[in-house]
Amino acid sequence: MDQWRDRGVWRRGIVLAVIAALLGLLMLLHTQLPNKIGNLGSLTETFLPWLGLAVPVLFVLALVRRSATALVALLLPIITWVNLFGGLLSDKTAKGGNFTVATHNVNAENPNPAATARAVAASGADVVALEELTNTSRYEKALAGTYKYHSVQGTVGIWSKYPLELVQPVDIQLGWVRALRATVRTPQGPVAVYVAHLPSVRVKFNAGFTAGQRDRSAEALGRAIAQEPEKRVVLLGDLNGTMNDRSLAPVTSQLRSAQGAAGDGFGFSWPASFPMARIDQIMVRGMDPVSAWTLPKTPSDHLPVAARVKL
């Protein structure tokens, strides 16, 4: 204990203290990071929870250096991270609900579409959304016994146990169809279901986080949802972005994340081999999420996700 009473404990580890403070400020002020420079803000927000991994590393280094200054500085990133993500650490799932949905980016190069379709159907979902469809007939055949109603628009599809009406593509400014809208006639009344697959993003050394096309599509999808006349709305799909990503605000500002409201943990869905971000989303309006979860891995590079809500 004498070594911690030494006045040197406040002079040692100044560099560590500065790093800890900068880490805390980065998390606290992430919304101020500019997107004009390689979409730096969106890139940081996509993997924002992982910045917390630096905290235990800095903590160990502070102990090794016997630096009280560094330990005090660590309070900023710790408090900020808990404030941002602490609520996701608890299990908020509950029993009940009367409408289950699931979504899965099946991967265009999926080697076993039938097994993938059956795995998603095993969730017991009343409505299933699939994205990145190429071999549509194999999915249709595998799901025919469970879902009486379905529609495929471009590379996205919806399968439902309840009747579908007013199914139509949604223009998300791509030049081809990667989104649809349908009315599902549930026993509790109509629900507008949107299925969307926003453009992919890339991290390039010379261009940063290239997300311009995705951002334009998010704006178009947001406009479509804003004009939706039904009070109850569900959005299912691969948005190629997280709820923290400011560029998805045209969509996320209108809807509630089922995982955030009723999930257990972060619910990361991509990449399936080592999930680091939840880019596959289930979002709702006009209904209460009861539970949300990820489904077991399929041959796709994404994990399927599901949620149960109360209509």
C-alpha positions in Angstrom: 0.0 0.0 0.0 3.0 2.3 0.6 3.6 2.4 -3.1 0.2 3.9 -3.7 0.8 6.6 -1.0 3.8 7.8 -2.9 3.2 11.2 -4.5 4.6 9.7 -7.7 1.4 7.8 -8.3 -0.1 11.0 -9.6 2.8 11.9 -11.8 3.2 8.5 -13.4 1.1 7.3 -16.3 0.2 10.7 -17.7 0.2 9.3 -21.3 -2.1 6.5 -20.2 -4.4 9.1 -18.6 -4.5 11.1 -21.8 -5.3 8.0 -23.8 -8.1 7.1 -21.4 -9.5 10.6 -21.5 -9.4 10.7 -25.3 -11.2 7.3 -25.4 -13.9 8.6 -23.2 -14.3 11.8 -25.2 -14.5 9.7 -28.4 -17.4 7.7 -27.1 -19.0 10.7 -25.4 -18.8 12.9 -28.5 -19.0 10.3 -31.3 -21.9 12.2 -32.9 -19.5 15.2 -33.4 -17.1 13.1 -35.6 -17.5 14.4 -39.2 -18.9 12.2 -41.9 -17.5 14.4 -44.6 -14.1 12.8 -44.2 -14.5 9.2 -45.3 -17.7 8.8 -43.3 -15.5 8.6 -40.1 -18.5 9.2 -37.9 -20.6 6.3 -39.3 -17.6 4.0 -39.2 -16.9 4.7 -35.6 -20.6 4.3 -34.7 -20.8 1.0 -36.4 -18.3 -0.6 -34.0 -18.8 1.8 -31.1 -19.4 -0.9 -28.4 -16.1 -2.5 -29.2 -14.2 0.6 -28.0 -15.0 -0.6 -24.5 -12.4 -3.4 -24.9 -9.7 -0.8 -24.5 -10.8 -0.1 -21.0 -9.5 -3.3 -19.3 -6.3 -3.0 -21.3 -5.7 0.5 -20.0 -6.8 -0.6 -16.5 -4.1 -3.3 -16.4 -1.5 -0.9 -17.7 -2.5 1.7 -15.1 -2.0 -0.9 -12.3 1.4 -2.0 -13.7 2.5 1.7 -13.8 0.9 2.2 -10.4 -0.7 5.4 -11.8 -3.6 6.9 -9.8 -4.0 9.5 -12.5 -4.6 6.9 -15.2 -7.1 5.1 -13.0 -9.1 8.2 -12.3 -9.1 9.1 -16.0 -10.5 5.7 -16.8 -13.7 6.7 -15.1 -14.7 8.8 -18.1 -14.8 6.0 -20.7 -16.2 3.5 -18.2 -19.1 5.8 -17.2 -19.7 6.8 -20.9 -19.7 3.2 -22.1 -22.1 2.1 -19.4 -24.4 5.0 -20.2 -24.4 4.1 -23.9 -24.6 0.3 -23.7 -25.2 -0.8 -20.1 -28.9 -1.2 -20.8 -28.1 -3.8 -23.5 -26.3 -6.1 -21.0 -29.4 -7.1 -19.2 -32.0 -9.6 -20.4 -35.1 -7.7 -21.3 -37.0 -10.6 -22.9 -40.4 -11.4 -21.5 -43.2 -13.9 -22.1 -46.2 -13.3 -24.2 -46.7 -11.6 -27.5 -48.9 -12.7 -30.4 -46.9 -12.0 -33.6 -43.4 -13.4 -34.4 -41.2 -12.2 -37.2 -37.8 -13.2 -38.5 -35.4 -11.9 -41.1 -32.3 -13.3 -42.7 -29.8 -12.3 -45.4 -29.4 -15.7 -46.9 -26.3 -14.8 -49.0 -26.5 -15.0 -52.8 -23.9 -17.8 -52.8 -25.7 -19.9 -50.1 -24.8 -23.6 -50.9 -27.9 -25.0 -49.1 -31.0 -22.8 -49.6 -33.4 -25.5 -48.4 -31.7 -26.0 -45.1 -31.4 -22.3 -44.6 -35.1 -21.7 -45.2 -36.0 -24.5 -42.8 -33.8 -23.2 -40.1 -35.4 -19.8 -40.2 -38.9 -21.3 -40.3 -38.0 -23.3 -37.2 -38.1 -20.1 -35.3 -41.9 -20.3 -35.4 -42.2 -16.9 -37.1 -45.6 -15.9 -38.5 -43.7 -13.8 -41.1 -40.3 -14.4 -42.5 -38.3 -12.0 -44.6 -35.4 -13.1 -46.8 -32.8 -10.9 -48.5 -30.2 -11.5 -51.2 -32.3 -14.1 -52.9 -31.1 -15.6 -56.1 -32.3 -19.2 -56.3 -35.8 -18.3 -55.3 -37.5 -21.5 -56.3 -35.6 -23.6 -53.7 -36.6 -21.2 -50.9 -40.2 -21.3 -52.1 -40.3 -25.1 -52.2 -38.7 -25.4 -48.7 -41.1 -22.9 -47.1 -44.3 -23.9 -48.9 -45.4 -26.3 -46.2 -45.2 -23.7 -43.5 -46.2 -20.4 -45.2 -49.3 -20.3 -47.4 -48.7 -16.8 -48.6 -45.5 -15.3 -50.1 -44.2 -12.7 -52.5 -40.7 -12.1 -54.0 -39.8 -8.7 -55.3 -36.4 -8.5 -56.9 -34.0 -10.0 -54.4 -36.1 -9.7 -51.3 -39.1 -11.8 -50.3 -41.8 -12.2 -47.6 -43.4 -15.4 -46.4 -46.5 -15.3 -44.2 -48.9 -17.5 -42.4 -51.5 -14.8 -42.8 -52.9 -13.3 -46.1 -50.8 -10.7 -47.8 -52.3 -7.7 -49.5 -51.0 -4.6 -51.4 -47.6 -6.1 -52.0 -45.4 -3.8 -54.0 -41.7 -2.9 -54.4 -40.3 0.1 -52.6 -38.0 2.4 -54.6 -34.8 2.9 -52.6 -33.0 4.6 -55.4 -30.9 1.7 -56.7 -32.3 1.1 -60.1 -33.4 -2.5 -59.2 -35.7 -3.9 -56.5 -34.2 -4.6 -53.0 -37.2 -3.5 -50.9 -40.9 -4.3 -50.6 -43.9 -3.4 -48.7 -46.9 -5.6 -47.8 -50.0 -5.6 -45.6 -50.2 -8.7 -43.4 -53.8 -9.5 -42.4 -53.2 -10.8 -38.9 -56.1 -12.0 -36.6 -55.4 -8.7 -34.6 -55.7 -6.5 -37.7 -53.5 -5.3 -40.5 -49.7 -4.8 -40.1 -47.6 -3.0 -42.7 -44.4 -5.0 -43.2 -41.3 -3.6 -45.0 -38.5 -5.8 -46.2 -35.3 -4.1 -47.2 -31.7 -4.8 -48.1 -29.8 -1.5 -48.2 -26.6 -1.3 -50.2 -23.4 -2.7 -48.8 -20.7 -0.5 -47.4 -16.9 -0.9 -47.7 -13.9 0.3 -45.8 -11.3 1.5 -48.3 -7.8 2.8 -47.5 -8.1 5.7 -50.0 -11.8 6.5 -49.5 -12.7 5.6 -45.9 -16.1 4.2 -45.1 -17.9 4.3 -48.5 -21.6 4.4 -47.6 -23.0 7.1 -49.9 -25.3 4.8 -51.8 -26.5 3.1 -48.6 -27.2 6.5 -47.1 -29.3 7.6 -50.1 -31.3 4.4 -49.9 -31.9 4.9 -46.2 -33.3 8.3 -46.9 -35.6 6.9 -49.6 -36.8 4.1 -47.3 -37.3 6.6 -44.5 -39.6 8.6 -46.8 -41.6 5.5 -47.7 -42.1 4.6 -44.0 -43.0 8.2 -43.1 -45.8 8.0 -45.7 -47.2 4.7 -44.5 -50.9 5.0 -43.5 -51.0 1.9 -41.3 -50.5 2.5 -37.6 -48.6 -0.7 -37.0 -45.4 -1.1 -39.0 -42.6 -3.7 -39.0 -39.3 -3.2 -40.8 -37.3 -6.4 -41.5 -34.0 -6.6 -43.2 -30.3 -6.1 -43.7 -29.7 -2.4 -43.3 -25.9 -2.7 -43.5 -25.7 -0.4 -40.5 -26.3 -0.4 -36.8 -28.8 1.6 -34.7 -26.0 3.9 -33.7 -25.1 4.9 -37.2 -26.4 8.4 -37.7 -26.8 7.9 -41.5 -29.7 5.5 -40.8 -31.6 8.2 -38.8 -34.2 8.6 -41.6 -35.3 5.1 -40.7 -34.2 4.6 -37.1 -35.8 7.9 -35.9 -39.2 6.6 -36.8 -39.1 3.0 -35.5 -38.1 1.1 -32.3 -35.5 -1.6 -32.3 -36.9 -4.9 -31.0 -33.5 -6.0 -29.9 -32.9 -2.7 -28.0 -36.3 -2.9 -26.3 -36.7 -6.6 -25.6 -33.5 -8.4 -26.4 -30.7 -10.1 -24.4 -27.4 -8.5 -25.1 -26.2 -6.8 -28.3 -27.6 -9.4 -30.7 -24.7 -9.1 -33.1 -25.6 -10.7 -36.5 -22.6 -10.1 -38.8 -20.3 -11.7 -39.7 -21.8 -15.0 -38.7 -18.3 -16.6 -38.0 -17.5 -13.9 -35.4 -20.4 -11.5 -35.0 -19.2 -7.9 -34.4 -22.2 -5.7 -35.4 -26.0 -6.0 -35.6 -26.7 -4.9 -39.1 -29.8 -7.1 -39.5 -32.6 -5.3 -37.9 -36.2 -5.8 -36.7 -37.8 -2.5 -36.0 -41.4 -1.7 -35.1 -43.9 1.1 -34.7 -47.4 0.9 -33.1 -46.7 -2.3 -31.2 -44.7 -3.5 -28.2 -41.6 -5.8 -28.6 -41.7 -8.7 -26.1 -38.6 -10.6 -27.0 -35.8 -10.6 -29.6 -33.0 -13.0 -30.3 -30.5 -14.3 -32.9 -31.1 -17.7 -34.5 -28.5 -20.5 -35.0 -26.0 -20.1 -37.7 -26.9 -21.1 -41.3 -24.6 -21.4 -44.4 -25.0 -17.6 -44.8 -22.5 -15.1 -43.6 -25.2 -13.4 -41.6 -27.1 -14.8 -38.6 -30.9 -14.8 -38.8 -32.7 -12.7 -36.2 -36.2 -12.9 -34.8 -38.6 -11.0 -32.5 -41.9 -11.4 -30.9 -44.3 -8.5 -30.4 -47.7 -7.8 -28.9 -50.2 -6.4 -31.4 
